PDB file of C-alpha atoms in Angstrom:
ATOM      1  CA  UNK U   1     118.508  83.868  31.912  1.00 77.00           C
ATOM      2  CA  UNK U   2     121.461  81.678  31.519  1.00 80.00           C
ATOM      3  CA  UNK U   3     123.605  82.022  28.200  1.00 89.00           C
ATOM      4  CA  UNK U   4     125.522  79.630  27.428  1.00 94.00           C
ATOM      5  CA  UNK U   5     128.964  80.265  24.550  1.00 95.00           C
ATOM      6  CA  UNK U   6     131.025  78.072  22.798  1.00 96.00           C
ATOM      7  CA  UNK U   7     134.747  79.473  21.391  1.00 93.00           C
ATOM      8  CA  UNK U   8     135.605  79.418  18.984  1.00 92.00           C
ATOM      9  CA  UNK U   9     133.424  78.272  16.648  1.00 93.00           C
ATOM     10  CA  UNK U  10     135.211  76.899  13.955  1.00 95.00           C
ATOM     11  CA  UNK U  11     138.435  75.126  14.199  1.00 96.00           C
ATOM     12  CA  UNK U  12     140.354  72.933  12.195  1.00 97.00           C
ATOM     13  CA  UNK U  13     143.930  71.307  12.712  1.00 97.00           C
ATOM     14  CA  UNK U  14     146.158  68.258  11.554  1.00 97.00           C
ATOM     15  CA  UNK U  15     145.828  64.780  12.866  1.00 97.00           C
ATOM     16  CA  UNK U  16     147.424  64.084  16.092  1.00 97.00           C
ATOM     17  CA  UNK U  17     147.149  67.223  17.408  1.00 97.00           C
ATOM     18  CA  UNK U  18     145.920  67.659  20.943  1.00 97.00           C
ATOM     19  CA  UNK U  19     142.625  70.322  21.235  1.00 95.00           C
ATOM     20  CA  UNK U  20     141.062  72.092  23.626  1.00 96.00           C
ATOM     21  CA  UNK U  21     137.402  73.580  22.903  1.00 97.00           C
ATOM     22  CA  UNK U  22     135.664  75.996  25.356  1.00 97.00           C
ATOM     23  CA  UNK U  23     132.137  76.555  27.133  1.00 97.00           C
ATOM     24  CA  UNK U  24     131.532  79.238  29.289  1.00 97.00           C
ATOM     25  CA  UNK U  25     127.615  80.031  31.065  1.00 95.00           C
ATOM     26  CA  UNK U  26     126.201  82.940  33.090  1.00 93.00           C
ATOM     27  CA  UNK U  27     125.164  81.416  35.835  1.00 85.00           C
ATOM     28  CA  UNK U  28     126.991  79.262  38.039  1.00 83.00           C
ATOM     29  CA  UNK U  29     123.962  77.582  39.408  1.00 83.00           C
ATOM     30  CA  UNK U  30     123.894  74.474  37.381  1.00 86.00           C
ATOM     31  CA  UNK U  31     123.212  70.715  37.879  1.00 84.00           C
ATOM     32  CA  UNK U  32     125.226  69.345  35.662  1.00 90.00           C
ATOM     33  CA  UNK U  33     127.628  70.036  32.586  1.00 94.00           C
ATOM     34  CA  UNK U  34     126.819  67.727  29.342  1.00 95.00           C
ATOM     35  CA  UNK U  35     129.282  67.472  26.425  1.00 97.00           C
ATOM     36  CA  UNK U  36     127.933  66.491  22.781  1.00 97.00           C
ATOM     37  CA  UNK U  37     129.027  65.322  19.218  1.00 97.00           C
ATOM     38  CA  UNK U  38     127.221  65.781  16.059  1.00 95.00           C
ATOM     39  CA  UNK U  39     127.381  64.326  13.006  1.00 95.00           C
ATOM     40  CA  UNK U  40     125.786  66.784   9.679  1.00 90.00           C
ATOM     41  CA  UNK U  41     122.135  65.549   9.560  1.00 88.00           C
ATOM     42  CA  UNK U  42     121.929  63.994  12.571  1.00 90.00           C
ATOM     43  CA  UNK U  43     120.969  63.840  16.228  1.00 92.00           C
ATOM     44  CA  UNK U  44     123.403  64.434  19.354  1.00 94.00           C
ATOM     45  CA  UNK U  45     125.263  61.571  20.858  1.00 95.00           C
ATOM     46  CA  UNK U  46     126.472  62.049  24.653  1.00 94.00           C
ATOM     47  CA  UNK U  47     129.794  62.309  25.087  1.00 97.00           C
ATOM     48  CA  UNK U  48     130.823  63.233  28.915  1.00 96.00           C
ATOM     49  CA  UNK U  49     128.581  64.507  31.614  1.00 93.00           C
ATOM     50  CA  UNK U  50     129.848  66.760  34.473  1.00 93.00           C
ATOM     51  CA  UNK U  51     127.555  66.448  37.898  1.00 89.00           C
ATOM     52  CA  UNK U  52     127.931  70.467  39.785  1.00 88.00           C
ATOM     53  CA  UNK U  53     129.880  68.563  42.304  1.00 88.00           C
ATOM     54  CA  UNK U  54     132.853  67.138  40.134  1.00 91.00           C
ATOM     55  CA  UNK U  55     135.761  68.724  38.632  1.00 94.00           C
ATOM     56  CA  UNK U  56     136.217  66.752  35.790  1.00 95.00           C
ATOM     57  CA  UNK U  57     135.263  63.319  33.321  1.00 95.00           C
ATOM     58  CA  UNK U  58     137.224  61.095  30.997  1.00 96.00           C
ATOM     59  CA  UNK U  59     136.171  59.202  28.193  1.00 96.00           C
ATOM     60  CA  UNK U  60     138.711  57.485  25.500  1.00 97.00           C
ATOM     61  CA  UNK U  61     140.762  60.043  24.599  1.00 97.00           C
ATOM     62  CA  UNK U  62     138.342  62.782  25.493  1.00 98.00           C
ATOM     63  CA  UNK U  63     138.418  64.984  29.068  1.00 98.00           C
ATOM     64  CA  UNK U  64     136.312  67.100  30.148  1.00 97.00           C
ATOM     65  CA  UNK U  65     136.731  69.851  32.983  1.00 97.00           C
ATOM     66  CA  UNK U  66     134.105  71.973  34.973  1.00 96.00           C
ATOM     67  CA  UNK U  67     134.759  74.925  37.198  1.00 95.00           C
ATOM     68  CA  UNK U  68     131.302  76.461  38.424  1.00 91.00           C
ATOM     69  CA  UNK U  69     132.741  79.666  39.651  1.00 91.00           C
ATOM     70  CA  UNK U  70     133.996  81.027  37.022  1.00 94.00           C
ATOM     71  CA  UNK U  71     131.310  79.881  34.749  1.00 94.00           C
ATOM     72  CA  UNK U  72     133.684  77.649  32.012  1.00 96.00           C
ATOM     73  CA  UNK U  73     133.830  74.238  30.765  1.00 97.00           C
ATOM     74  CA  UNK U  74     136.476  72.934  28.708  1.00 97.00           C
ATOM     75  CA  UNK U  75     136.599  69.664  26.194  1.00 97.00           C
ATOM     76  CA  UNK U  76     140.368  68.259  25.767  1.00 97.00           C
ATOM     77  CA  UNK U  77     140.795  65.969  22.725  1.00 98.00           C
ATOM     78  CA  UNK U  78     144.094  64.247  22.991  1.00 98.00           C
ATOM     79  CA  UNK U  79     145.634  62.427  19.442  1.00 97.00           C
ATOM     80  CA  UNK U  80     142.742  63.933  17.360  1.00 97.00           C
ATOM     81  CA  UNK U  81     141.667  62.326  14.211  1.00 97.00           C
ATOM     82  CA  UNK U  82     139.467  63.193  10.900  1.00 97.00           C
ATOM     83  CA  UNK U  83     136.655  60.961  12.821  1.00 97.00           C
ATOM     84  CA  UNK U  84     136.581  63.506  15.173  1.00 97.00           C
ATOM     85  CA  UNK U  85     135.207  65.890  13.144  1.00 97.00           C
ATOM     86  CA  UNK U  86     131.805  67.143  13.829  1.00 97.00           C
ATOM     87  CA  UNK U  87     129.914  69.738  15.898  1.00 96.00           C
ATOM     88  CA  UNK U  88     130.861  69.957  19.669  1.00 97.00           C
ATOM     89  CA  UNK U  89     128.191  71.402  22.010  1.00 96.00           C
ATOM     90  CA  UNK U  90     127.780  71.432  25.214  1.00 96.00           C
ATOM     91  CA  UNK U  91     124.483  72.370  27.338  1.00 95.00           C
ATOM     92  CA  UNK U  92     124.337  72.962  31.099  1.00 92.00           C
ATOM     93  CA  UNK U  93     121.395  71.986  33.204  1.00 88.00           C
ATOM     94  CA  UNK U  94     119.588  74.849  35.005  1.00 78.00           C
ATOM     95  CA  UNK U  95     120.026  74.219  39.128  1.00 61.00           C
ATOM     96  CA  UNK U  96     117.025  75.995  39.205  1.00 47.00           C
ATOM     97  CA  UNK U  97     114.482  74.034  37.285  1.00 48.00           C
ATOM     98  CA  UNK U  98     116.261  70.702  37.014  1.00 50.00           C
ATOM     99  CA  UNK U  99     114.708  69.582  33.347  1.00 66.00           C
ATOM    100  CA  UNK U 100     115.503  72.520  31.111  1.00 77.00           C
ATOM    101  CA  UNK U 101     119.047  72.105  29.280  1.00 86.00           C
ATOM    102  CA  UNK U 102     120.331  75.497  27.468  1.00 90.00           C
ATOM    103  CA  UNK U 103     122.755  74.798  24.999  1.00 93.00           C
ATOM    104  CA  UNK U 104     125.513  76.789  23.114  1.00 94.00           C
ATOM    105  CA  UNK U 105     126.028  77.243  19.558  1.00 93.00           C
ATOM    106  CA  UNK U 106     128.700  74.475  18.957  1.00 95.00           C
ATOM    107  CA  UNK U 107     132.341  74.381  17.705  1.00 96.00           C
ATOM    108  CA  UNK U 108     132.429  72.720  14.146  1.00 96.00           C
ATOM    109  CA  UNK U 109     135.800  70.783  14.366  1.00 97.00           C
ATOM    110  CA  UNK U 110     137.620  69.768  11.154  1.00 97.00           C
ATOM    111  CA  UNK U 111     140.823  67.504  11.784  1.00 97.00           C
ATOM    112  CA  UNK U 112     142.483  66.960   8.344  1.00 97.00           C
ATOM    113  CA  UNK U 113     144.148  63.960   7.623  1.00 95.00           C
TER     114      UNK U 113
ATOM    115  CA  UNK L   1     118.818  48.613  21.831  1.00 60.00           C
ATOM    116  CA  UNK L   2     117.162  50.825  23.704  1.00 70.00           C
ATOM    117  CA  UNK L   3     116.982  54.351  22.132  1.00 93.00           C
ATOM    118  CA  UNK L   4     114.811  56.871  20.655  1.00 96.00           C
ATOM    119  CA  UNK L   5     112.637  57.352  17.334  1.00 96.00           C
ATOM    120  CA  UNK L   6     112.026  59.866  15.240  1.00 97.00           C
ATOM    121  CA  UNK L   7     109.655  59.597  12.590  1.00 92.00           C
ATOM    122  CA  UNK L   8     109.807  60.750   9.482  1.00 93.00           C
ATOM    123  CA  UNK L   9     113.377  61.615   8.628  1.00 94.00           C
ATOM    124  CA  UNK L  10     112.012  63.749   6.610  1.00 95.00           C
ATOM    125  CA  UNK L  11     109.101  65.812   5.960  1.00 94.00           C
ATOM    126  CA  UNK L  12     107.169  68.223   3.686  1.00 94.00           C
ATOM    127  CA  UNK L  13     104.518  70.159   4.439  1.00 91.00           C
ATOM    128  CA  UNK L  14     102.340  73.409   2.288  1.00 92.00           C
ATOM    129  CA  UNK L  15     102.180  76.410   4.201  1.00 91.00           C
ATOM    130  CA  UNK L  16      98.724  76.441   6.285  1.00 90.00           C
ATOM    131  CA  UNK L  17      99.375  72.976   7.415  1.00 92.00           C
ATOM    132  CA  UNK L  18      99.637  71.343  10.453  1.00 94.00           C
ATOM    133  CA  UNK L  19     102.226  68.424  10.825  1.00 95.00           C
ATOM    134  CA  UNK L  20     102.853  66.369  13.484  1.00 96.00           C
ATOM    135  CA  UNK L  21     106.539  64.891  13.887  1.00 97.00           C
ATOM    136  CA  UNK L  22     106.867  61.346  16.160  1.00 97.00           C
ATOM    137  CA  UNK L  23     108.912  60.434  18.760  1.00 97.00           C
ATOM    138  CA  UNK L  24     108.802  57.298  20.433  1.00 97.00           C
ATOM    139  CA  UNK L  25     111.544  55.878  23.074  1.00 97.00           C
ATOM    140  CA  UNK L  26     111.711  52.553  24.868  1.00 96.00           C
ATOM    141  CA  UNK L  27     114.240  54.010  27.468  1.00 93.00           C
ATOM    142  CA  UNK L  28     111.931  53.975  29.887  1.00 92.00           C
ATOM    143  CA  UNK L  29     112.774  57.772  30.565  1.00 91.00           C
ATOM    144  CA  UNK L  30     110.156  59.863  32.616  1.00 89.00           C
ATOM    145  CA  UNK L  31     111.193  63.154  30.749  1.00 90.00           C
ATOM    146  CA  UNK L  32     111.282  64.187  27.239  1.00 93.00           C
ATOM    147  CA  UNK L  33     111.865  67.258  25.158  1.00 94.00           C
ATOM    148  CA  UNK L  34     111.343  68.834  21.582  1.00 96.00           C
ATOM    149  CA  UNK L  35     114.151  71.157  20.398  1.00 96.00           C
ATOM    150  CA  UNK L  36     114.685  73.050  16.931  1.00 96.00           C
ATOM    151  CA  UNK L  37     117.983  73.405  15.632  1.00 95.00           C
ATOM    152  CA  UNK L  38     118.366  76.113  12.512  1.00 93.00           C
ATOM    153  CA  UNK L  39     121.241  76.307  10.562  1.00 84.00           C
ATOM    154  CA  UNK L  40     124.582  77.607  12.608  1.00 74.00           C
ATOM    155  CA  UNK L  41     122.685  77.994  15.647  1.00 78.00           C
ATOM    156  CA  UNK L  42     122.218  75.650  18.886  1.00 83.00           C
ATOM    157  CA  UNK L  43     119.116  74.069  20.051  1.00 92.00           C
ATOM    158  CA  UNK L  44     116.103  76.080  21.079  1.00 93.00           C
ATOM    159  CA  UNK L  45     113.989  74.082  23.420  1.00 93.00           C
ATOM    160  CA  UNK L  46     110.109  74.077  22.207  1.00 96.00           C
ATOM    161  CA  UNK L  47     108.385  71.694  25.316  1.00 95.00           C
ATOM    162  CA  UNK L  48     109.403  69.660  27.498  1.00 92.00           C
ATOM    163  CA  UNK L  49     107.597  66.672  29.932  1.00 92.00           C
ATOM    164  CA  UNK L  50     108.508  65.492  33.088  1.00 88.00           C
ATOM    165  CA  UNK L  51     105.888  63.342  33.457  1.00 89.00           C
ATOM    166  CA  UNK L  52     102.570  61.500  31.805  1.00 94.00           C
ATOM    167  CA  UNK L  53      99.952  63.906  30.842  1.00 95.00           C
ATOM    168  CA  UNK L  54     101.578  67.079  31.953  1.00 93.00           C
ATOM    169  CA  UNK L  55     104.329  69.101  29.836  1.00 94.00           C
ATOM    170  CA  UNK L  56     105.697  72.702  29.761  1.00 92.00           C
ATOM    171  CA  UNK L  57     106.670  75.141  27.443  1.00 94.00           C
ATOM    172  CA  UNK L  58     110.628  75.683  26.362  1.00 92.00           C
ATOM    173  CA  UNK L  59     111.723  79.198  24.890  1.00 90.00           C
ATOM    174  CA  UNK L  60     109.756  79.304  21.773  1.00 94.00           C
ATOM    175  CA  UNK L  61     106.407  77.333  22.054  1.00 96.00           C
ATOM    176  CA  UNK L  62     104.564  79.651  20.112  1.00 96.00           C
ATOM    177  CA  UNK L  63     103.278  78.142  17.389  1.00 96.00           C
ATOM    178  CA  UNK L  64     103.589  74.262  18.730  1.00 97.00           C
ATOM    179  CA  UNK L  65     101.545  71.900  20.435  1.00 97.00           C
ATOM    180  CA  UNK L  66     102.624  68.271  22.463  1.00 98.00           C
ATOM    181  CA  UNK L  67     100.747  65.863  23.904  1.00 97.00           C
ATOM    182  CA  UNK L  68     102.150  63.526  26.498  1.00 97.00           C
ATOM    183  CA  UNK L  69      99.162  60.394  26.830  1.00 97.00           C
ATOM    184  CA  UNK L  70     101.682  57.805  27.486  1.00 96.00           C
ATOM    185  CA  UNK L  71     105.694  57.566  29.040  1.00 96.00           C
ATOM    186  CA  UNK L  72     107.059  56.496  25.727  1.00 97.00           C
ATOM    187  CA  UNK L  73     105.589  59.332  23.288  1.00 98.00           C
ATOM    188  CA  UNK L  74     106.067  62.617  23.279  1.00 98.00           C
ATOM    189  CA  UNK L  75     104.430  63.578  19.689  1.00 98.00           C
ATOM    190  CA  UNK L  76     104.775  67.715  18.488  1.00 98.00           C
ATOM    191  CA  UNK L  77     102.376  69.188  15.995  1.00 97.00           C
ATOM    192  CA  UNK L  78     103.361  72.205  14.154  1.00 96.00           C
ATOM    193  CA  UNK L  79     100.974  73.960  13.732  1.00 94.00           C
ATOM    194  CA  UNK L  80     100.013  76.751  10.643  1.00 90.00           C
ATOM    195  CA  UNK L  81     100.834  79.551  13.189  1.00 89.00           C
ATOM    196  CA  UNK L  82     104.391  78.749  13.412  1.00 90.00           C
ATOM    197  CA  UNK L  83     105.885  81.655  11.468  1.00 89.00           C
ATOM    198  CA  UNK L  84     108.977  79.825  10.484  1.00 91.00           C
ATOM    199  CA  UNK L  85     108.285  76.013  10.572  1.00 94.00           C
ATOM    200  CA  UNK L  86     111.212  75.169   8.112  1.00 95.00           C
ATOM    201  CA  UNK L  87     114.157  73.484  10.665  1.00 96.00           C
ATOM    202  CA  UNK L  88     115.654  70.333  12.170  1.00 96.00           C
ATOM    203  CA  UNK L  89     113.511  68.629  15.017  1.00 97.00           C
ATOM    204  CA  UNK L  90     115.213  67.082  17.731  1.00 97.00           C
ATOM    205  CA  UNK L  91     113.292  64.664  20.548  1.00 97.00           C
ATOM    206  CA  UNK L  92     115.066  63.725  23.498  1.00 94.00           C
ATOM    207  CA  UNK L  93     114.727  62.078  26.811  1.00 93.00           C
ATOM    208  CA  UNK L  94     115.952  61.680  29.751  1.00 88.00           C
ATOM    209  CA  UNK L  95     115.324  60.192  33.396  1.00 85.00           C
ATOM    210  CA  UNK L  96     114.555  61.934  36.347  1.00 73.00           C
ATOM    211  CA  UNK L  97     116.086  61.169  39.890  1.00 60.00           C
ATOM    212  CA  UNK L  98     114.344  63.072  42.890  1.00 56.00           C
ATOM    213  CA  UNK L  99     116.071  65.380  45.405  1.00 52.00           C
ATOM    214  CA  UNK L 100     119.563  66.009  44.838  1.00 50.00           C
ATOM    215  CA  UNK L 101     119.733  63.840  42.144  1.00 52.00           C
ATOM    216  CA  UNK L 102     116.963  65.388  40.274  1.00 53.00           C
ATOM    217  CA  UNK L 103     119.297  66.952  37.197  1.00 54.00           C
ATOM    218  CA  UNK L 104     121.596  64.409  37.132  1.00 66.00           C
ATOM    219  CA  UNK L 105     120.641  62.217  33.827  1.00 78.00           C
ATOM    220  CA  UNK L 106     122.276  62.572  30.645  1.00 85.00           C
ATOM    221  CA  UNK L 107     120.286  63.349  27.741  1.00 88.00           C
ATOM    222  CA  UNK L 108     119.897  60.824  24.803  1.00 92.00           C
ATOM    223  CA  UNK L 109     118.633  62.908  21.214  1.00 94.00           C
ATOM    224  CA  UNK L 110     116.888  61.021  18.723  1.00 96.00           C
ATOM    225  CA  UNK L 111     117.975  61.147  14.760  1.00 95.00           C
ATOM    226  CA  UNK L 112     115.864  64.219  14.163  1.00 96.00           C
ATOM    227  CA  UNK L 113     113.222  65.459  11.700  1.00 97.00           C
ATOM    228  CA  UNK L 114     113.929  67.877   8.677  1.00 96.00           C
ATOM    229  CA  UNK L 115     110.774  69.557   8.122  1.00 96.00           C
ATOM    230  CA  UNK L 116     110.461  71.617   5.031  1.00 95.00           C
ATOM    231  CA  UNK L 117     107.597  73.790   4.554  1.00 93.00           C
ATOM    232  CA  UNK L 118     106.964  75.546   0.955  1.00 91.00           C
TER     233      UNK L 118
END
């Protein structure tokens, strides 16, 4: 069964820092990688997706790296600011039944002003 | 805009009720999913559909029901045998490629539905 775990889980720095949060899965065999924000009380906006056959995405200020083998994701946040703050989770798609996302249990970032 | 709804925001139920929660997209997506989210935790898939009139069940299904009579709704009914109904309801869809492009959609959530049952 894959597992998927976010670290840490609670973070909080000063503006203009640069960040890095980190996803790590059981089992390599995945589809794709998908990176998400979310806002207290509401749903998850998309932030970067990862196909199984790339290395990395960029968005903004926001990058996101994959590397299957050893089962790890990470989310760089360059310049951060106090709109950043929110929930970061990211859920992997299952290679071997190509609907079912598993997610992990988010990083609640705080970036004080 | 495209997107998807949820429907109510918010919702309260008596114990030994069923409830059904709505969610409608006009993304023309082909799949779409039910999720719970509980305080501190991540999201525990309930169903999911790939497809008109056909669905499957997620990691905790017990409990729920779905119905999937037409591409843009995906409505779940809670139903009194859920143990724990109280959480946060997310619907979400996505589209489906085939072959080796079959996982490769993002996933677009919906605002969600607090259910509260007393």
């Amino acid at each position: 069964k894959q597992e998927v775990t976010q670290i840490p889980a609670a973070l909080s720095v000063p503006e203009g820092e640069n960040l890095v949060l980190n996803c790590s899965f059981t089992d390599s065999a995945i589809y794709n990688l998908q990176w998400f924000r979310q806002d207290p009380g509401k749903g998850l906006t998309s932030l970067l997706l990862i196909q199984s056959s790339q290395r990395e995405q960029t968005s903004g200020r926001l990058n996101a790296s994959l590397d299957k083998s050893s089962g790890r994701s990470t989310l760089y946040i360059a310049a951060s600011q106090p709109g950043d703050s929110a929930t970061y989770l990211c859920a992997v798609r299952l290679g071997t039944s190509g609907s079912r996302l598993t997610f992990g249990e988010g990083t609640q970032l705080t970036v004080n002003p | 805009d495209g997107g998807i709804t949820q429907s109510p925001k918010y919702l309260f139920r008596k114990e030994g009720q069923n409830v059904t929660l709505s969610c409608e997209q006009n993304l023309n997506h082909d799949a779409m999913y039910w999720y719970r989210q509980d305080p501190g935790q991540g999201l525990r898939l309930i169903y999911y559909s790939q497809i008109v009139n056909d669905f499957q069940k997620g990691d905790i299904a017990e409990g729920y029901s779905v119905s999937r009579e037409k591409k843009e709704s995906f409505p779940l009914t809670v139903t009194s045998a859920q143990k724990n109904p109280t959480a946060f309801y997310l619907c979400a869809s996505s589209a489906t490629g085939t072959g080796a492009n079959r996982g490769g959609s993002p996933l677009h959530f919906g605002n969600g539905t607090r259910l509260t049952v007393t």
